Amino acid sequence: MSCVDDLFEKLKAKDLEGLTRSDLKKFEEKLRQERIGRDADSVIDRANELGDEEVILAFREKRQAALNRRAQVRAIQFVQKTFPDDLALGMEAIQVGVNIARKRSKMSADAAARRLFRKYARGVETDLRKADVFEEFRKNVYDREEADALYRLGKGLDTSDIPEPAVKIARVMKKYEDLSRADANAAGAWIANLPGYIISQSHDMFRIRRVDFKTWRDVILPKLDQELTFKEFAHLRLEDAKAYGVQVEKFLNDTYIALSSGVHLSGAGMDSVELPRGVRGIGGDVASRMSASRVLHFTDGLAWFDYNSQFGINNMNQAFLFGLRRMGQNTGLMQVFGPNANANRSAIMATLLRTKDAKQRGRLDTAKKKLMNQW
């Protein structure tokens, strides 16, 4: 029996008040086990299968609150203990690191991000070389076929008609996408497995701007899985075809405006579109941005690739590595500052500013603007 079965029973019964600190600790331990490969069963996917979105959202909020408190306490204790004579320097140490001889003075969010990306990049190269497909990957020989293979692998479909090197590359890519997702979830995100996921979706606002809405719409609409992309008003498809068409047009027009204006780049990165419908997050911080639902769902890997070739990053492997780097950056930030990194940093700074040492307060106040602009 799983150590989190009691938690699942409480979620099914909508007994959020009955959740204890022990339940949350068991949940985090389960995620850590998944991260190091000891358990292939995703606890987040199991929780999502309970089907009550409001209960899951409330649990996510409760979990994030606990992780945020832990991050604040750890950071404050570290700064006060390691940098008692210079609290401002301590804040800099946990953000970007400082080059002085003090315990854990280089264990910053920035260092964590770089460490994670090195782990992913080195693992990718090692596995590609073992599979004897590194050169094909480096030269982008099978970009379109890789997208096809990734989609099919995620859906559990047959890949026998795809060139073998492309399938080998896709397996390596999927392995490290899954690993980066597990790392992010262990740090505070809530990213469910999405069958058929390829890589972080790219949208080049400059390429999109070159065409008008109707041209963009006519390219993307046949490539979209309409049941998933327009699921919030899918019931209209049979009930009222005209009303359904109006909703589709409005949805796509809103999406076009967001993509062509760069709204989708404002913090969330290039794999989600910040629109009123289709994205569900908590509080607009790191974990919420990473956990946001995909807005545009494509019919298959080839449709995804063809769209991105025209309106996104048309270098498959560059986009893959870019996605891993961004995942590492966000996860490293959460590992140090918690899921709501911005709010936690402000809370940590406010606590440190309560020091009775006037000189320390002055240094912190001076450093505050600089530190707040570092990410």
PDB file of N, CA and C in Angstrom, residues 277-339:
ATOM      1  N   ARG A 277      -9.116  31.950 -20.427  1.00  0.00           N
ATOM      2  CA  ARG A 277      -9.538  30.555 -20.390  1.00  0.00           C
ATOM      3  C   ARG A 277      -8.394  29.657 -20.839  1.00  0.00           C
ATOM      4  N   GLY A 278      -8.404  28.413 -20.306  1.00  0.00           N
ATOM      5  CA  GLY A 278      -7.430  27.418 -20.755  1.00  0.00           C
ATOM      6  C   GLY A 278      -6.195  27.329 -19.905  1.00  0.00           C
ATOM      7  N   VAL A 279      -5.956  28.317 -19.042  1.00  0.00           N
ATOM      8  CA  VAL A 279      -4.782  28.275 -18.175  1.00  0.00           C
ATOM      9  C   VAL A 279      -5.250  28.384 -16.746  1.00  0.00           C
ATOM     10  N   ARG A 280      -4.833  27.458 -15.917  1.00  0.00           N
ATOM     11  CA  ARG A 280      -5.210  27.486 -14.505  1.00  0.00           C
ATOM     12  C   ARG A 280      -3.954  27.518 -13.665  1.00  0.00           C
ATOM     13  N   GLY A 281      -3.768  28.541 -12.862  1.00  0.00           N
ATOM     14  CA  GLY A 281      -2.587  28.640 -12.019  1.00  0.00           C
ATOM     15  C   GLY A 281      -2.957  29.139 -10.651  1.00  0.00           C
ATOM     16  N   ILE A 282      -1.950  29.308  -9.804  1.00  0.00           N
ATOM     17  CA  ILE A 282      -2.176  29.783  -8.447  1.00  0.00           C
ATOM     18  C   ILE A 282      -1.261  30.957  -8.189  1.00  0.00           C
ATOM     19  N   GLY A 283      -1.766  32.173  -8.286  1.00  0.00           N
ATOM     20  CA  GLY A 283      -1.011  33.310  -7.797  1.00  0.00           C
ATOM     21  C   GLY A 283       0.033  33.883  -8.717  1.00  0.00           C
ATOM     22  N   GLY A 284       0.170  33.361  -9.916  1.00  0.00           N
ATOM     23  CA  GLY A 284       1.069  33.975 -10.882  1.00  0.00           C
ATOM     24  C   GLY A 284       2.524  33.953 -10.526  1.00  0.00           C
ATOM     25  N   ASP A 285       3.027  32.911  -9.849  1.00  0.00           N
ATOM     26  CA  ASP A 285       4.441  32.846  -9.564  1.00  0.00           C
ATOM     27  C   ASP A 285       5.043  31.635 -10.246  1.00  0.00           C
ATOM     28  N   VAL A 286       6.267  31.264  -9.857  1.00  0.00           N
ATOM     29  CA  VAL A 286       7.023  30.260 -10.607  1.00  0.00           C
ATOM     30  C   VAL A 286       6.251  28.958 -10.767  1.00  0.00           C
ATOM     31  N   ALA A 287       5.801  28.379  -9.659  1.00  0.00           N
ATOM     32  CA  ALA A 287       5.109  27.090  -9.743  1.00  0.00           C
ATOM     33  C   ALA A 287       3.854  27.181 -10.584  1.00  0.00           C
ATOM     34  N   SER A 288       3.130  28.294 -10.475  1.00  0.00           N
ATOM     35  CA  SER A 288       1.898  28.453 -11.240  1.00  0.00           C
ATOM     36  C   SER A 288       2.173  28.550 -12.727  1.00  0.00           C
ATOM     37  N   ARG A 289       3.216  29.303 -13.083  1.00  0.00           N
ATOM     38  CA  ARG A 289       3.554  29.425 -14.501  1.00  0.00           C
ATOM     39  C   ARG A 289       3.959  28.072 -15.074  1.00  0.00           C
ATOM     40  N   MET A 290       4.740  27.310 -14.300  1.00  0.00           N
ATOM     41  CA  MET A 290       5.186  26.015 -14.795  1.00  0.00           C
ATOM     42  C   MET A 290       4.042  25.016 -14.874  1.00  0.00           C
ATOM     43  N   SER A 291       3.037  25.184 -14.008  1.00  0.00           N
ATOM     44  CA  SER A 291       1.939  24.232 -13.929  1.00  0.00           C
ATOM     45  C   SER A 291       0.787  24.579 -14.844  1.00  0.00           C
ATOM     46  N   ALA A 292       0.865  25.727 -15.541  1.00  0.00           N
ATOM     47  CA  ALA A 292      -0.238  26.171 -16.388  1.00  0.00           C
ATOM     48  C   ALA A 292      -0.534  25.156 -17.481  1.00  0.00           C
ATOM     49  N   SER A 293      -1.811  25.013 -17.799  1.00  0.00           N
ATOM     50  CA  SER A 293      -2.218  24.070 -18.833  1.00  0.00           C
ATOM     51  C   SER A 293      -1.816  24.582 -20.215  1.00  0.00           C
ATOM     52  N   ARG A 294      -1.502  23.663 -21.098  1.00  0.00           N
ATOM     53  CA  ARG A 294      -1.231  24.018 -22.477  1.00  0.00           C
ATOM     54  C   ARG A 294      -2.517  24.517 -23.131  1.00  0.00           C
ATOM     55  N   VAL A 295      -2.464  25.648 -23.819  1.00  0.00           N
ATOM     56  CA  VAL A 295      -3.647  26.224 -24.447  1.00  0.00           C
ATOM     57  C   VAL A 295      -3.908  25.607 -25.813  1.00  0.00           C
ATOM     58  N   LEU A 296      -2.860  25.446 -26.609  1.00  0.00           N
ATOM     59  CA  LEU A 296      -3.013  24.942 -27.971  1.00  0.00           C
ATOM     60  C   LEU A 296      -2.563  23.477 -28.027  1.00  0.00           C
ATOM     61  N   HIS A 297      -3.465  22.594 -28.407  1.00  0.00           N
ATOM     62  CA  HIS A 297      -3.168  21.169 -28.526  1.00  0.00           C
ATOM     63  C   HIS A 297      -3.221  20.793 -30.006  1.00  0.00           C
ATOM     64  N   PHE A 298      -2.156  20.163 -30.487  1.00  0.00           N
ATOM     65  CA  PHE A 298      -2.080  19.804 -31.905  1.00  0.00           C
ATOM     66  C   PHE A 298      -2.529  18.364 -32.131  1.00  0.00           C
ATOM     67  N   THR A 299      -2.934  18.088 -33.356  1.00  0.00           N
ATOM     68  CA  THR A 299      -3.470  16.764 -33.672  1.00  0.00           C
ATOM     69  C   THR A 299      -2.419  15.665 -33.572  1.00  0.00           C
ATOM     70  N   ASP A 300      -1.186  15.991 -33.908  1.00  0.00           N
ATOM     71  CA  ASP A 300      -0.095  15.010 -33.803  1.00  0.00           C
ATOM     72  C   ASP A 300       1.239  15.739 -33.890  1.00  0.00           C
ATOM     73  N   GLY A 301       2.325  14.973 -33.854  1.00  0.00           N
ATOM     74  CA  GLY A 301       3.653  15.567 -33.856  1.00  0.00           C
ATOM     75  C   GLY A 301       4.003  16.288 -35.143  1.00  0.00           C
ATOM     76  N   LEU A 302       3.505  15.776 -36.252  1.00  0.00           N
ATOM     77  CA  LEU A 302       3.806  16.415 -37.533  1.00  0.00           C
ATOM     78  C   LEU A 302       3.095  17.762 -37.650  1.00  0.00           C
ATOM     79  N   ALA A 303       1.860  17.839 -37.155  1.00  0.00           N
ATOM     80  CA  ALA A 303       1.132  19.113 -37.167  1.00  0.00           C
ATOM     81  C   ALA A 303       1.844  20.131 -36.277  1.00  0.00           C
ATOM     82  N   TRP A 304       2.295  19.662 -35.110  1.00  0.00           N
ATOM     83  CA  TRP A 304       3.051  20.532 -34.189  1.00  0.00           C
ATOM     84  C   TRP A 304       4.312  21.058 -34.874  1.00  0.00           C
ATOM     85  N   PHE A 305       5.054  20.167 -35.518  1.00  0.00           N
ATOM     86  CA  PHE A 305       6.310  20.562 -36.143  1.00  0.00           C
ATOM     87  C   PHE A 305       6.071  21.542 -37.294  1.00  0.00           C
ATOM     88  N   ASP A 306       5.080  21.271 -38.105  1.00  0.00           N
ATOM     89  CA  ASP A 306       4.810  22.134 -39.256  1.00  0.00           C
ATOM     90  C   ASP A 306       4.398  23.539 -38.811  1.00  0.00           C
ATOM     91  N   TYR A 307       3.610  23.625 -37.736  1.00  0.00           N
ATOM     92  CA  TYR A 307       3.242  24.947 -37.213  1.00  0.00           C
ATOM     93  C   TYR A 307       4.484  25.685 -36.713  1.00  0.00           C
ATOM     94  N   ASN A 308       5.296  24.999 -35.915  1.00  0.00           N
ATOM     95  CA  ASN A 308       6.476  25.655 -35.345  1.00  0.00           C
ATOM     96  C   ASN A 308       7.506  26.021 -36.404  1.00  0.00           C
ATOM     97  N   SER A 309       7.557  25.254 -37.476  1.00  0.00           N
ATOM     98  CA  SER A 309       8.468  25.599 -38.571  1.00  0.00           C
ATOM     99  C   SER A 309       8.088  26.926 -39.201  1.00  0.00           C
ATOM    100  N   GLN A 310       6.804  27.239 -39.172  1.00  0.00           N
ATOM    101  CA  GLN A 310       6.316  28.468 -39.805  1.00  0.00           C
ATOM    102  C   GLN A 310       6.224  29.637 -38.828  1.00  0.00           C
ATOM    103  N   PHE A 311       5.844  29.344 -37.569  1.00  0.00           N
ATOM    104  CA  PHE A 311       5.590  30.438 -36.630  1.00  0.00           C
ATOM    105  C   PHE A 311       6.319  30.290 -35.286  1.00  0.00           C
ATOM    106  N   GLY A 312       7.256  29.375 -35.184  1.00  0.00           N
ATOM    107  CA  GLY A 312       7.975  29.199 -33.926  1.00  0.00           C
ATOM    108  C   GLY A 312       9.456  29.008 -34.166  1.00  0.00           C
ATOM    109  N   ILE A 313      10.113  28.354 -33.206  1.00  0.00           N
ATOM    110  CA  ILE A 313      11.530  28.018 -33.369  1.00  0.00           C
ATOM    111  C   ILE A 313      11.599  26.794 -34.264  1.00  0.00           C
ATOM    112  N   ASN A 314      12.192  26.916 -35.433  1.00  0.00           N
ATOM    113  CA  ASN A 314      12.166  25.794 -36.375  1.00  0.00           C
ATOM    114  C   ASN A 314      13.385  24.888 -36.258  1.00  0.00           C
ATOM    115  N   ASN A 315      14.120  25.014 -35.157  1.00  0.00           N
ATOM    116  CA  ASN A 315      15.224  24.114 -34.863  1.00  0.00           C
ATOM    117  C   ASN A 315      14.801  23.249 -33.680  1.00  0.00           C
ATOM    118  N   MET A 316      14.421  22.026 -33.961  1.00  0.00           N
ATOM    119  CA  MET A 316      13.838  21.124 -32.961  1.00  0.00           C
ATOM    120  C   MET A 316      14.744  20.934 -31.747  1.00  0.00           C
ATOM    121  N   ASN A 317      16.002  20.632 -31.994  1.00  0.00           N
ATOM    122  CA  ASN A 317      16.905  20.302 -30.895  1.00  0.00           C
ATOM    123  C   ASN A 317      17.313  21.535 -30.095  1.00  0.00           C
ATOM    124  N   GLN A 318      17.423  22.679 -30.763  1.00  0.00           N
ATOM    125  CA  GLN A 318      17.689  23.923 -30.050  1.00  0.00           C
ATOM    126  C   GLN A 318      16.520  24.252 -29.119  1.00  0.00           C
ATOM    127  N   ALA A 319      15.302  24.071 -29.611  1.00  0.00           N
ATOM    128  CA  ALA A 319      14.114  24.336 -28.792  1.00  0.00           C
ATOM    129  C   ALA A 319      14.052  23.374 -27.603  1.00  0.00           C
ATOM    130  N   PHE A 320      14.439  22.127 -27.830  1.00  0.00           N
ATOM    131  CA  PHE A 320      14.468  21.125 -26.750  1.00  0.00           C
ATOM    132  C   PHE A 320      15.434  21.539 -25.643  1.00  0.00           C
ATOM    133  N   LEU A 321      16.657  21.926 -26.012  1.00  0.00           N
ATOM    134  CA  LEU A 321      17.652  22.323 -25.015  1.00  0.00           C
ATOM    135  C   LEU A 321      17.259  23.633 -24.337  1.00  0.00           C
ATOM    136  N   PHE A 322      16.646  24.546 -25.094  1.00  0.00           N
ATOM    137  CA  PHE A 322      16.156  25.791 -24.525  1.00  0.00           C
ATOM    138  C   PHE A 322      15.109  25.497 -23.445  1.00  0.00           C
ATOM    139  N   GLY A 323      14.231  24.527 -23.725  1.00  0.00           N
ATOM    140  CA  GLY A 323      13.209  24.147 -22.755  1.00  0.00           C
ATOM    141  C   GLY A 323      13.809  23.560 -21.494  1.00  0.00           C
ATOM    142  N   LEU A 324      14.832  22.722 -21.635  1.00  0.00           N
ATOM    143  CA  LEU A 324      15.497  22.151 -20.465  1.00  0.00           C
ATOM    144  C   LEU A 324      16.187  23.234 -19.636  1.00  0.00           C
ATOM    145  N   ARG A 325      16.787  24.202 -20.316  1.00  0.00           N
ATOM    146  CA  ARG A 325      17.454  25.291 -19.593  1.00  0.00           C
ATOM    147  C   ARG A 325      16.429  26.089 -18.781  1.00  0.00           C
ATOM    148  N   ARG A 326      15.289  26.397 -19.392  1.00  0.00           N
ATOM    149  CA  ARG A 326      14.278  27.167 -18.682  1.00  0.00           C
ATOM    150  C   ARG A 326      13.694  26.373 -17.516  1.00  0.00           C
ATOM    151  N   MET A 327      13.496  25.074 -17.706  1.00  0.00           N
ATOM    152  CA  MET A 327      13.020  24.240 -16.607  1.00  0.00           C
ATOM    153  C   MET A 327      14.018  24.260 -15.459  1.00  0.00           C
ATOM    154  N   GLY A 328      15.305  24.186 -15.788  1.00  0.00           N
ATOM    155  CA  GLY A 328      16.325  24.236 -14.748  1.00  0.00           C
ATOM    156  C   GLY A 328      16.320  25.552 -14.003  1.00  0.00           C
ATOM    157  N   GLN A 329      16.149  26.651 -14.725  1.00  0.00           N
ATOM    158  CA  GLN A 329      16.113  27.974 -14.101  1.00  0.00           C
ATOM    159  C   GLN A 329      14.946  28.088 -13.127  1.00  0.00           C
ATOM    160  N   ASN A 330      13.764  27.682 -13.566  1.00  0.00           N
ATOM    161  CA  ASN A 330      12.586  27.780 -12.714  1.00  0.00           C
ATOM    162  C   ASN A 330      12.663  26.841 -11.514  1.00  0.00           C
ATOM    163  N   THR A 331      13.159  25.616 -11.747  1.00  0.00           N
ATOM    164  CA  THR A 331      13.260  24.655 -10.653  1.00  0.00           C
ATOM    165  C   THR A 331      14.311  25.098  -9.639  1.00  0.00           C
ATOM    166  N   GLY A 332      15.439  25.604 -10.114  1.00  0.00           N
ATOM    167  CA  GLY A 332      16.469  26.093  -9.202  1.00  0.00           C
ATOM    168  C   GLY A 332      15.955  27.221  -8.329  1.00  0.00           C
ATOM    169  N   LEU A 333      15.161  28.090  -8.911  1.00  0.00           N
ATOM    170  CA  LEU A 333      14.567  29.197  -8.167  1.00  0.00           C
ATOM    171  C   LEU A 333      13.639  28.671  -7.075  1.00  0.00           C
ATOM    172  N   MET A 334      12.817  27.662  -7.409  1.00  0.00           N
ATOM    173  CA  MET A 334      11.899  27.096  -6.418  1.00  0.00           C
ATOM    174  C   MET A 334      12.633  26.328  -5.333  1.00  0.00           C
ATOM    175  N   GLN A 335      13.738  25.672  -5.678  1.00  0.00           N
ATOM    176  CA  GLN A 335      14.482  24.911  -4.678  1.00  0.00           C
ATOM    177  C   GLN A 335      14.990  25.800  -3.549  1.00  0.00           C
ATOM    178  N   VAL A 336      15.304  27.042  -3.869  1.00  0.00           N
ATOM    179  CA  VAL A 336      15.831  27.966  -2.866  1.00  0.00           C
ATOM    180  C   VAL A 336      14.743  28.857  -2.278  1.00  0.00           C
ATOM    181  N   PHE A 337      13.870  29.408  -3.134  1.00  0.00           N
ATOM    182  CA  PHE A 337      12.895  30.400  -2.677  1.00  0.00           C
ATOM    183  C   PHE A 337      11.460  29.881  -2.603  1.00  0.00           C
ATOM    184  N   GLY A 338      11.227  28.618  -2.953  1.00  0.00           N
ATOM    185  CA  GLY A 338       9.888  28.074  -2.852  1.00  0.00           C
ATOM    186  C   GLY A 338       9.046  28.367  -4.083  1.00  0.00           C
ATOM    187  N   PRO A 339       7.830  27.792  -4.137  1.00  0.00           N
ATOM    188  CA  PRO A 339       6.969  27.945  -5.312  1.00  0.00           C
ATOM    189  C   PRO A 339       6.623  29.390  -5.649  1.00  0.00           C
TER     190      PRO A 339
END
